[in-house]
mmCIF file with all atom_site columns, C-alpha atoms in Angstrom:
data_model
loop_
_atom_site.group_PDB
_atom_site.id
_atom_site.type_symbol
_atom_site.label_atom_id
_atom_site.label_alt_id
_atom_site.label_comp_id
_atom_site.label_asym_id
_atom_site.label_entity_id
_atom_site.label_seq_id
_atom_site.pdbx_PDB_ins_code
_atom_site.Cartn_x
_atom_site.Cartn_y
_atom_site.Cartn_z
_atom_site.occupancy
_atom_site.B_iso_or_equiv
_atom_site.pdbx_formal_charge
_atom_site.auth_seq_id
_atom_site.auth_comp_id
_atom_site.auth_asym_id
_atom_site.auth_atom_id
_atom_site.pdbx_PDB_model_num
ATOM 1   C CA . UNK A 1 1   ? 71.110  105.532 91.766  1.00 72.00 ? 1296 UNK A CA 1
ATOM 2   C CA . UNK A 1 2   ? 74.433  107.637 93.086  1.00 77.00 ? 1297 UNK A CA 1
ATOM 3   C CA . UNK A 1 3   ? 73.636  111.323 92.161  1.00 80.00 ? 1298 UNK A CA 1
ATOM 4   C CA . UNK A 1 4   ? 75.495  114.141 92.936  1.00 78.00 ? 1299 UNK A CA 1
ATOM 5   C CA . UNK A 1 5   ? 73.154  115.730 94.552  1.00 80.00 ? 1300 UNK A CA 1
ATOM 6   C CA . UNK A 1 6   ? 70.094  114.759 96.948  1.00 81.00 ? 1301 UNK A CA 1
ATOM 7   C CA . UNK A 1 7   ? 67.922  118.166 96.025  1.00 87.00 ? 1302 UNK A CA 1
ATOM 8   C CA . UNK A 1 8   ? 65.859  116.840 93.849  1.00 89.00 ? 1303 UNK A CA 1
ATOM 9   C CA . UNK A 1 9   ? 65.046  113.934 96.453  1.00 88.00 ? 1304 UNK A CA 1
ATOM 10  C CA . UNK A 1 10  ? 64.952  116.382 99.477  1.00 88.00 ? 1305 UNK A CA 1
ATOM 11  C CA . UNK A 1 11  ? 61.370  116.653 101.105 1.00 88.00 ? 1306 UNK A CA 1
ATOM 12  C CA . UNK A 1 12  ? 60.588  118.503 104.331 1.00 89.00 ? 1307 UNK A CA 1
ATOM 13  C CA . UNK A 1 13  ? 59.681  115.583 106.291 1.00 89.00 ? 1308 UNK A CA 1
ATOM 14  C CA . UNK A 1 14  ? 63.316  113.862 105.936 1.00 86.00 ? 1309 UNK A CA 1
ATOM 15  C CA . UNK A 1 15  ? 65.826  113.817 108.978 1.00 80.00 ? 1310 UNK A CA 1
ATOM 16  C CA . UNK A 1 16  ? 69.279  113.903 108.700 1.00 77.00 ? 1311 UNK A CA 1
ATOM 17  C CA . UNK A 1 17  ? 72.534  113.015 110.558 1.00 70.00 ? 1312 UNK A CA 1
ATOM 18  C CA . UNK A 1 18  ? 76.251  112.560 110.140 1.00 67.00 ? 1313 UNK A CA 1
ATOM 19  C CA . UNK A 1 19  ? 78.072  109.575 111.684 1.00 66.00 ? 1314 UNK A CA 1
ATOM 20  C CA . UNK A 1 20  ? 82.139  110.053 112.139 1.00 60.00 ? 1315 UNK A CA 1
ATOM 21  C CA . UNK A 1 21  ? 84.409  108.270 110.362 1.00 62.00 ? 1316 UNK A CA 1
ATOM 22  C CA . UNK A 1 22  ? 87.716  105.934 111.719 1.00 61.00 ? 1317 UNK A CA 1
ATOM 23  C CA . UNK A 1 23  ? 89.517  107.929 108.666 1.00 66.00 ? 1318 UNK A CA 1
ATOM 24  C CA . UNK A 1 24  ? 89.298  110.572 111.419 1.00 72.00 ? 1319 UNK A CA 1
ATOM 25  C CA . UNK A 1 25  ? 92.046  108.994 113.582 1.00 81.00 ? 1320 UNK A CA 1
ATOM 26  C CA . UNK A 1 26  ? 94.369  107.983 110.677 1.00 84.00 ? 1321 UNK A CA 1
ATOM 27  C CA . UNK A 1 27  ? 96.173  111.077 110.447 1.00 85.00 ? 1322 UNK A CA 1
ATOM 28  C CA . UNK A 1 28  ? 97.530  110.165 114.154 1.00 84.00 ? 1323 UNK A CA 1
ATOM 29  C CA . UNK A 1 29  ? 98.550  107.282 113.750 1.00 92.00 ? 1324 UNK A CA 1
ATOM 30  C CA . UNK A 1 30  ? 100.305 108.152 110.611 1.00 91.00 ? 1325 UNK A CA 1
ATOM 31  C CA . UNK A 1 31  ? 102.438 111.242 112.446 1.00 89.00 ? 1326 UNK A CA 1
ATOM 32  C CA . UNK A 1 32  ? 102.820 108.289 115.322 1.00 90.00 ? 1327 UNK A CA 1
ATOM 33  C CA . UNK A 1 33  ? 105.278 106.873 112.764 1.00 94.00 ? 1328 UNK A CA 1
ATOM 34  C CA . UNK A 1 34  ? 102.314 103.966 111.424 1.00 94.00 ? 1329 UNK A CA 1
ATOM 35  C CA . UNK A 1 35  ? 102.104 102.620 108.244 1.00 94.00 ? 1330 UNK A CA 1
ATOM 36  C CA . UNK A 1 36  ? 98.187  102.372 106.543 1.00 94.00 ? 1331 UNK A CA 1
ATOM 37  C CA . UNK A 1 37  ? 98.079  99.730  104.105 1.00 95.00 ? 1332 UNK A CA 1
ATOM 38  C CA . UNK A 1 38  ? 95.552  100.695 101.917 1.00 93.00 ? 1333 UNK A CA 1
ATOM 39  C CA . UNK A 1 39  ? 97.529  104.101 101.441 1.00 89.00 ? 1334 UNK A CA 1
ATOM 40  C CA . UNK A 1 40  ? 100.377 102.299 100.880 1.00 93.00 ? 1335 UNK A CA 1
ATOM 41  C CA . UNK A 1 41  ? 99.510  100.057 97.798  1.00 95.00 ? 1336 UNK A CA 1
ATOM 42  C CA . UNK A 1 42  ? 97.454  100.801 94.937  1.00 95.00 ? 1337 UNK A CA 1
ATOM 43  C CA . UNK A 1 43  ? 94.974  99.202  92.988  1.00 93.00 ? 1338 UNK A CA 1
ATOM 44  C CA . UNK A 1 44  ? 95.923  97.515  89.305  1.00 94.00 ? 1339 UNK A CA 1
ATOM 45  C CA . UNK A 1 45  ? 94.926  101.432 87.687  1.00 95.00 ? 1340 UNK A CA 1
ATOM 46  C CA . UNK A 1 46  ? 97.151  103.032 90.271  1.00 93.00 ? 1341 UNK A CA 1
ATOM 47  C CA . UNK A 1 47  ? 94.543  104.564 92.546  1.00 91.00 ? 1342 UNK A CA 1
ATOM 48  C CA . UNK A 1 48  ? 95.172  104.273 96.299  1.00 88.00 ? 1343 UNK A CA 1
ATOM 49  C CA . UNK A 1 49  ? 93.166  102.005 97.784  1.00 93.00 ? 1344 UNK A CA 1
ATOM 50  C CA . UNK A 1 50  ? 90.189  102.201 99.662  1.00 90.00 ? 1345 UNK A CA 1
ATOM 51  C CA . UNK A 1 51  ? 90.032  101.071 103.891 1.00 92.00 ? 1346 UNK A CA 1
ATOM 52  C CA . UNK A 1 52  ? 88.776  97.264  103.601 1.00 96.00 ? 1347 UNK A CA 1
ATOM 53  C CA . UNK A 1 53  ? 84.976  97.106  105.104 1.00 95.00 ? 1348 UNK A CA 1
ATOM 54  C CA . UNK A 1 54  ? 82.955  93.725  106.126 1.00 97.00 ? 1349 UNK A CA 1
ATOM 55  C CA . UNK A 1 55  ? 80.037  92.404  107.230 1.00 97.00 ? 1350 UNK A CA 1
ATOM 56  C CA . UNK A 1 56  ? 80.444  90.959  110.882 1.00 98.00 ? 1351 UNK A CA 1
ATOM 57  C CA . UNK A 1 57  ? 78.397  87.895  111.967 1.00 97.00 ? 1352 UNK A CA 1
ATOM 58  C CA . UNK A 1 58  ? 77.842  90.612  115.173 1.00 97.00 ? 1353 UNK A CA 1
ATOM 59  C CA . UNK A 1 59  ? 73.892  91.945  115.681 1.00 97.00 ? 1354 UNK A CA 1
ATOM 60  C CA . UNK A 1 60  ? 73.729  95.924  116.356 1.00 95.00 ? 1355 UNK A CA 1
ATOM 61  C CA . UNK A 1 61  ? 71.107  95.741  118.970 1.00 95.00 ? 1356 UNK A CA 1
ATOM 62  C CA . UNK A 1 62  ? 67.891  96.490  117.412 1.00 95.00 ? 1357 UNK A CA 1
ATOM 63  C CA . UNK A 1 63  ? 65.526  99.877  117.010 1.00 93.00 ? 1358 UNK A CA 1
ATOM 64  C CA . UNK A 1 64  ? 62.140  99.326  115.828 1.00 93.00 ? 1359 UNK A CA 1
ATOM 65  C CA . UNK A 1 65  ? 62.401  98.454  112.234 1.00 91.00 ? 1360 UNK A CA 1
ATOM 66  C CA . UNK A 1 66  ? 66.190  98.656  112.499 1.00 92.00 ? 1361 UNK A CA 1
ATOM 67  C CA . UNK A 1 67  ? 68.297  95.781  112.636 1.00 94.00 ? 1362 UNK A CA 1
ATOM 68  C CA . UNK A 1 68  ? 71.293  94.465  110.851 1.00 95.00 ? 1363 UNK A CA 1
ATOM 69  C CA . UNK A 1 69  ? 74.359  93.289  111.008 1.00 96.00 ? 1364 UNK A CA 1
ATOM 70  C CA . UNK A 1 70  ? 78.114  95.486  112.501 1.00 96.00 ? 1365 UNK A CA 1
ATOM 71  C CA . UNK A 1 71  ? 80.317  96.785  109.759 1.00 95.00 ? 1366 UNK A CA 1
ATOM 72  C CA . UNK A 1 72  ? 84.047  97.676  110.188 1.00 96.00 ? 1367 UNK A CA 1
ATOM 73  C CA . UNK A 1 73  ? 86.972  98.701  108.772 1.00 95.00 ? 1368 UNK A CA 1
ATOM 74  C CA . UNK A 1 74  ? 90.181  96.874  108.615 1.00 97.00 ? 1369 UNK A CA 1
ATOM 75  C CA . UNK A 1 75  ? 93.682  98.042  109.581 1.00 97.00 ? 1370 UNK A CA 1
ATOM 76  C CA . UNK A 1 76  ? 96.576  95.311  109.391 1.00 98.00 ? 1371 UNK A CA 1
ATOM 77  C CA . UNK A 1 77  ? 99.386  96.289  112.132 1.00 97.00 ? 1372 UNK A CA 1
ATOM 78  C CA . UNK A 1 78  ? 102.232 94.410  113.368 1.00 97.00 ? 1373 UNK A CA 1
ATOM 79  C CA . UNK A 1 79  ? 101.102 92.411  116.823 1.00 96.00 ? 1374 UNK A CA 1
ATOM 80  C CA . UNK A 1 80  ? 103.890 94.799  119.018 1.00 97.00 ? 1375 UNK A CA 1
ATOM 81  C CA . UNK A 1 81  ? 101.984 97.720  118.062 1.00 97.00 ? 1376 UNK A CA 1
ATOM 82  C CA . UNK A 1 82  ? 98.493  97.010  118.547 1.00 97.00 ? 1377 UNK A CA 1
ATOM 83  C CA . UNK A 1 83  ? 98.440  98.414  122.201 1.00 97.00 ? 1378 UNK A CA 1
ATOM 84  C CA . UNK A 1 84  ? 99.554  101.389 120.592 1.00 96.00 ? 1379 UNK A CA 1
ATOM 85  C CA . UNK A 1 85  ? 97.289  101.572 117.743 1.00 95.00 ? 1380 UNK A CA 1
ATOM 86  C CA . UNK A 1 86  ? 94.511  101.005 120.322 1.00 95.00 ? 1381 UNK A CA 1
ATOM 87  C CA . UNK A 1 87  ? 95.679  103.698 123.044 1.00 93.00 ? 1382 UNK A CA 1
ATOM 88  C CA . UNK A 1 88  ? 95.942  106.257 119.999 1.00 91.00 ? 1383 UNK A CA 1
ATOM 89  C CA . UNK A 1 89  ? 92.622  105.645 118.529 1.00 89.00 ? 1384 UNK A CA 1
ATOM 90  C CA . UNK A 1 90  ? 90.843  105.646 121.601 1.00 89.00 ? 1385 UNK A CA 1
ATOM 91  C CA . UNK A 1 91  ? 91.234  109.369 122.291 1.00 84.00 ? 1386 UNK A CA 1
ATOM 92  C CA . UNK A 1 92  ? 88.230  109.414 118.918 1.00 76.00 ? 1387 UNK A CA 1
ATOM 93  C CA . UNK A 1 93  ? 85.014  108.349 120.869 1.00 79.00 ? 1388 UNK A CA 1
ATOM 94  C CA . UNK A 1 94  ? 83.278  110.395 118.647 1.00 73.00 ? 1389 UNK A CA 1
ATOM 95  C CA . UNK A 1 95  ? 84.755  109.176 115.529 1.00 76.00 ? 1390 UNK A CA 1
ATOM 96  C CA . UNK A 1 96  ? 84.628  105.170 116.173 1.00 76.00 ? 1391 UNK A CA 1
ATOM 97  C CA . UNK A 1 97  ? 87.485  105.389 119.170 1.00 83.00 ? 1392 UNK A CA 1
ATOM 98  C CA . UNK A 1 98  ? 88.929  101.879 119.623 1.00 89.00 ? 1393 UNK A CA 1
ATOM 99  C CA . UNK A 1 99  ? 89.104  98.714  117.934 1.00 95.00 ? 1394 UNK A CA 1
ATOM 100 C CA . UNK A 1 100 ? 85.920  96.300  118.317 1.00 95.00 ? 1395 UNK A CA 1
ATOM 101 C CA . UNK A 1 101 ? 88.519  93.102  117.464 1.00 97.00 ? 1396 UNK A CA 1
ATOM 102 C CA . UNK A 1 102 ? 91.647  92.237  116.602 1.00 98.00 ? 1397 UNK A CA 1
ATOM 103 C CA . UNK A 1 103 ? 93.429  89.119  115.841 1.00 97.00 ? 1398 UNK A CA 1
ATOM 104 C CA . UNK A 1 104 ? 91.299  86.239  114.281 1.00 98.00 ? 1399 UNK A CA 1
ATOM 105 C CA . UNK A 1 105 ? 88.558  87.681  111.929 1.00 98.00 ? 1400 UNK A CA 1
ATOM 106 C CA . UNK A 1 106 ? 86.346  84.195  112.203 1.00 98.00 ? 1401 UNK A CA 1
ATOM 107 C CA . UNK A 1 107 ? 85.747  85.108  115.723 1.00 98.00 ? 1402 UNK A CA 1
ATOM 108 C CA . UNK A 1 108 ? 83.496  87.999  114.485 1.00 98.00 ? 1403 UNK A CA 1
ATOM 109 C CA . UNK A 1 109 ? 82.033  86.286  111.964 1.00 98.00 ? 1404 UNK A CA 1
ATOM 110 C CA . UNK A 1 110 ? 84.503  87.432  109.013 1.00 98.00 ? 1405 UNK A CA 1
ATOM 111 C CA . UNK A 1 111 ? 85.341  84.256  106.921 1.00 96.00 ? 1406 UNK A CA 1
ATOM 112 C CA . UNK A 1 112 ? 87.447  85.514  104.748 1.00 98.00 ? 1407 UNK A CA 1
ATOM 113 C CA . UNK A 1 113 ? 89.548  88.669  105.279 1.00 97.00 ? 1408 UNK A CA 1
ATOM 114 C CA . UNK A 1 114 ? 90.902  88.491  101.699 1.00 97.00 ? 1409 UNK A CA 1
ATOM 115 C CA . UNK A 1 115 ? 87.216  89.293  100.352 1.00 98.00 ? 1410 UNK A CA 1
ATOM 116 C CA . UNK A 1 116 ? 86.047  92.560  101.717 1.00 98.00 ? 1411 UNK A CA 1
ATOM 117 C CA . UNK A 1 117 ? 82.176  93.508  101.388 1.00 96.00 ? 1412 UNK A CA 1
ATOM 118 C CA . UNK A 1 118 ? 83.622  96.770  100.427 1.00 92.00 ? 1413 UNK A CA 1
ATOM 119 C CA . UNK A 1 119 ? 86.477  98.886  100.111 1.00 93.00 ? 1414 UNK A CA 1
ATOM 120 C CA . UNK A 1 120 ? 90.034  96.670  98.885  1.00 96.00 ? 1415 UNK A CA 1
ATOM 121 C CA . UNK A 1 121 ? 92.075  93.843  100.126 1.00 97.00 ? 1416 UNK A CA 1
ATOM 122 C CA . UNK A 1 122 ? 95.245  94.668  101.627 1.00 97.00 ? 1417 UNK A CA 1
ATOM 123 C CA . UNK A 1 123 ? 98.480  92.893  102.216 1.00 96.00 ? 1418 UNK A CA 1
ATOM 124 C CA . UNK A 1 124 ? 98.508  91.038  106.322 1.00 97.00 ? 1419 UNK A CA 1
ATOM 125 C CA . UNK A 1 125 ? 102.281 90.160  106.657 1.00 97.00 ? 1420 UNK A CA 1
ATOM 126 C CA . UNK A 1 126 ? 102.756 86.982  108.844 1.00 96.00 ? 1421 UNK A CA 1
ATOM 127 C CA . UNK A 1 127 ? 104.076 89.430  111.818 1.00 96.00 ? 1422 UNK A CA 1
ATOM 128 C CA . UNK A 1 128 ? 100.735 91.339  111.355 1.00 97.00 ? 1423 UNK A CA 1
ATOM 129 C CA . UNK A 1 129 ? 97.371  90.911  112.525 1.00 97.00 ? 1424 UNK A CA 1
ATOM 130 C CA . UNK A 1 130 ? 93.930  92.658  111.443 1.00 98.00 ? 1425 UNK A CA 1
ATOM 131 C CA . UNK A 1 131 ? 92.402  94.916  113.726 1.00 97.00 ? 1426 UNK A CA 1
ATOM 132 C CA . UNK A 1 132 ? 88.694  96.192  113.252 1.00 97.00 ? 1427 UNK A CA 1
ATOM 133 C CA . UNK A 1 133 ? 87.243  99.123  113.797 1.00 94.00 ? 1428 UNK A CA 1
ATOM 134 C CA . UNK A 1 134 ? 83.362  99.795  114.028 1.00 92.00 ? 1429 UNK A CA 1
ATOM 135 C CA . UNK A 1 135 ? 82.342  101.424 110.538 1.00 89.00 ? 1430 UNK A CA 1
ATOM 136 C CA . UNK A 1 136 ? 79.902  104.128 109.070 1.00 83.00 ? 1431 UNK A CA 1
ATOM 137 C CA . UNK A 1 137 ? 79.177  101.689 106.851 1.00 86.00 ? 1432 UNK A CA 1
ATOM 138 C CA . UNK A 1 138 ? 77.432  99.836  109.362 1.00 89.00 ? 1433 UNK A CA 1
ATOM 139 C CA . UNK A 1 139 ? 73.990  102.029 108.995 1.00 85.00 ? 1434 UNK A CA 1
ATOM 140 C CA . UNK A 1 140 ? 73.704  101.231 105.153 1.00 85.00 ? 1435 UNK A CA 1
ATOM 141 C CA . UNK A 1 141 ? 73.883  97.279  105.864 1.00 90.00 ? 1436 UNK A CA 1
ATOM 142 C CA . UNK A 1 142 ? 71.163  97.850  108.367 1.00 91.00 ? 1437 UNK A CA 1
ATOM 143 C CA . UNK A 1 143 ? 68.995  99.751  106.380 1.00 88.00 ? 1438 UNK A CA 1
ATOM 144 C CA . UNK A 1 144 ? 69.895  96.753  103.209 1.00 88.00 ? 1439 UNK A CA 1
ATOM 145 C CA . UNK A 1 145 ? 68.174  94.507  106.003 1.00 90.00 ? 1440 UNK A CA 1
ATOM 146 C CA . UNK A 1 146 ? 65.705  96.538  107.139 1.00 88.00 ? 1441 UNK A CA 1
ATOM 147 C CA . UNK A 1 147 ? 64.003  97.012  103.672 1.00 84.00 ? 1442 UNK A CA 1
ATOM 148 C CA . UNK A 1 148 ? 63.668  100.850 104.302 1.00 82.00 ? 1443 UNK A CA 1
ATOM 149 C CA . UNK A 1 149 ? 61.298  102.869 101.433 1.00 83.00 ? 1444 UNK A CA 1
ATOM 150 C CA . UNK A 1 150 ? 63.707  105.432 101.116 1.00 83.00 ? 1445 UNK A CA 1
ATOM 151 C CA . UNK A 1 151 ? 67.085  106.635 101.858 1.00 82.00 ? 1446 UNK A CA 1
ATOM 152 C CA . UNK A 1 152 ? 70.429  108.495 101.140 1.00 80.00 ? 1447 UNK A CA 1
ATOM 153 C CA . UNK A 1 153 ? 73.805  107.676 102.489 1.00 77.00 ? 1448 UNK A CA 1
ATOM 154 C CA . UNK A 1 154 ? 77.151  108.207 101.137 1.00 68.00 ? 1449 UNK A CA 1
ATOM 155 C CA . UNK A 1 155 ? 79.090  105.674 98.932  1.00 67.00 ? 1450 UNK A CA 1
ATOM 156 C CA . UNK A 1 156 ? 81.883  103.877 101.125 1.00 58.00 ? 1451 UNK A CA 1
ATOM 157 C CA . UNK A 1 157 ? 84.904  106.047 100.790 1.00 58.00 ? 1452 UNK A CA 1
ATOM 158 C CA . UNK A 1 158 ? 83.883  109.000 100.285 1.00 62.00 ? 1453 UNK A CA 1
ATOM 159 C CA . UNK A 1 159 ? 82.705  111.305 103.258 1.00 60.00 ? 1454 UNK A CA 1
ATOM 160 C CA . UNK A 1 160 ? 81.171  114.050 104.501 1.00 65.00 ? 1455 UNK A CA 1
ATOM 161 C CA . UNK A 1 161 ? 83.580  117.056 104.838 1.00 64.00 ? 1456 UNK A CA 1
ATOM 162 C CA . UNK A 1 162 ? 83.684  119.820 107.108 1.00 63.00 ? 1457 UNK A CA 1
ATOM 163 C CA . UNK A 1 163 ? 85.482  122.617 108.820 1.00 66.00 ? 1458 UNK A CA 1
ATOM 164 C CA . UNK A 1 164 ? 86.785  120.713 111.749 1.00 67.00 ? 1459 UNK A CA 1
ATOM 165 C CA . UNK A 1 165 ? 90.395  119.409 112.257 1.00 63.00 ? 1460 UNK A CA 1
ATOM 166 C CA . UNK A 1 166 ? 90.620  115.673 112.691 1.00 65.00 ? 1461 UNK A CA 1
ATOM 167 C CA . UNK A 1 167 ? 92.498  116.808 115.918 1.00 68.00 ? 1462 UNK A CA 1
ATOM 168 C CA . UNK A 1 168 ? 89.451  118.533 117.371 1.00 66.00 ? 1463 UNK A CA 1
ATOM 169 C CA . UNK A 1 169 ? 88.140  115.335 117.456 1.00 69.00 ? 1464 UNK A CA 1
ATOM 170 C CA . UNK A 1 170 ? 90.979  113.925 120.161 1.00 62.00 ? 1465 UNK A CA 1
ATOM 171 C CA . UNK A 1 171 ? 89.450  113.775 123.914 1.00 64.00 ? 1466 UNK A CA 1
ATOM 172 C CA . UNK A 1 172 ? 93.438  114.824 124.651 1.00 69.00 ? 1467 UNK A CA 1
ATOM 173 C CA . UNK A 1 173 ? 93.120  117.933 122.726 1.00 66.00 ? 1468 UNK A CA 1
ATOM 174 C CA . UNK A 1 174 ? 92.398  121.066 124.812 1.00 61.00 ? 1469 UNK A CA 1
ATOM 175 C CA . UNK A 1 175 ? 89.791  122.316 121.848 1.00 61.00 ? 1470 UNK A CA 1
ATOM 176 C CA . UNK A 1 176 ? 88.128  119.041 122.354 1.00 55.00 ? 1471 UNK A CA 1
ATOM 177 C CA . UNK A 1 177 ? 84.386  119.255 122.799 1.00 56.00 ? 1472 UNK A CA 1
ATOM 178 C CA . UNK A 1 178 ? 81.649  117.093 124.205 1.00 56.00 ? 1473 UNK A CA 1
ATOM 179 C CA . UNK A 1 179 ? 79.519  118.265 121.503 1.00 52.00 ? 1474 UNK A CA 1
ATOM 180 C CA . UNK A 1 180 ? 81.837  116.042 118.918 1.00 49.00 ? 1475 UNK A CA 1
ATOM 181 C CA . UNK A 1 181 ? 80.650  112.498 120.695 1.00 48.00 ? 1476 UNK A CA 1
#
């Protein structure tokens, strides 16, 4: 069931949190001068693509009923830049910060990066290599695993939105807040 709304659900006993996003440090990297591949090319009915997302053969460390497997995203970049990319997305603790990987996908478990779990395949040029990025999507496996009663997360892709500036999230930015991480 994906409804629109979770009122109907909602009961006074039910917790909720918000987990930041990598989209969070895109909008760097693209006024760094970086390309995004899944903005880039578009899908056969001309929508832009969604970030590619997959299962890792990594274990988040467990928490009581919890346990399940890492998600992340997927970013191709050219092998130069990937110091770069790293450096940039650091300054986002709060929002998934640095790669987890880059380079060879098998080592964490990926077998195939042309099959994502979710989101779309991009394009890896031969000078390029993946780099991964921890994922929100990473709670929903766990809770697949964890055979949970009930629960309500958002649908890959699309996010929660609020009033902050992606660059309040930056640890460089003077408005920058412990309160974000």
């Amino acid at each position: 069931d994906e409804p629109a709304s979770l009122e109907k659900y909602w009961q006074e006993d039910l917790v909720s949190f918000l987990l930041g996003c990598s989209f969070s440090f895109e909008h760097d990297l693209l006024e760094q001068g970086f390309k995004l591949r899944h903005l880039e090319e578009k899908n056969e009915d001309g929508s832009t693509k969604c970030v590619s997302m997959y299962k890792t053969g990594i274990p988040c460390r467990p928490s009581g009923i919890f346990s399940g497997p890492l998600v992340v995203s997927m970013r191709p970049f050219k092998r130069e830049d990937v110091e770069k990319v790293v450096q940039i997305t650091s300054h986002y603790p709060g929002v998934h910060g640095s790669p987890v990987h880059w380079g060879d996908p098998n080592k964490i478990g990926i077998q195939d990066v042309n099959k994502p779990d979710w989101g779309d395949a991009v394009t890896i040029h031969e000078d390029e290599v993946p780099v991964f990025w921890a994922c929100g999507v990473t709670p929903q496996a766990v809770i697949a695993e964890s055979k949970v009663e009930f629960v309500a997360t958002h649908s890959p892709g699309h996010m929660f939105i609020c009033d902050k500036l992606d660059t309040e999230f930056n640890v460089t930015n003077p408005a920058w807040s412990h309160r974000y991480i």
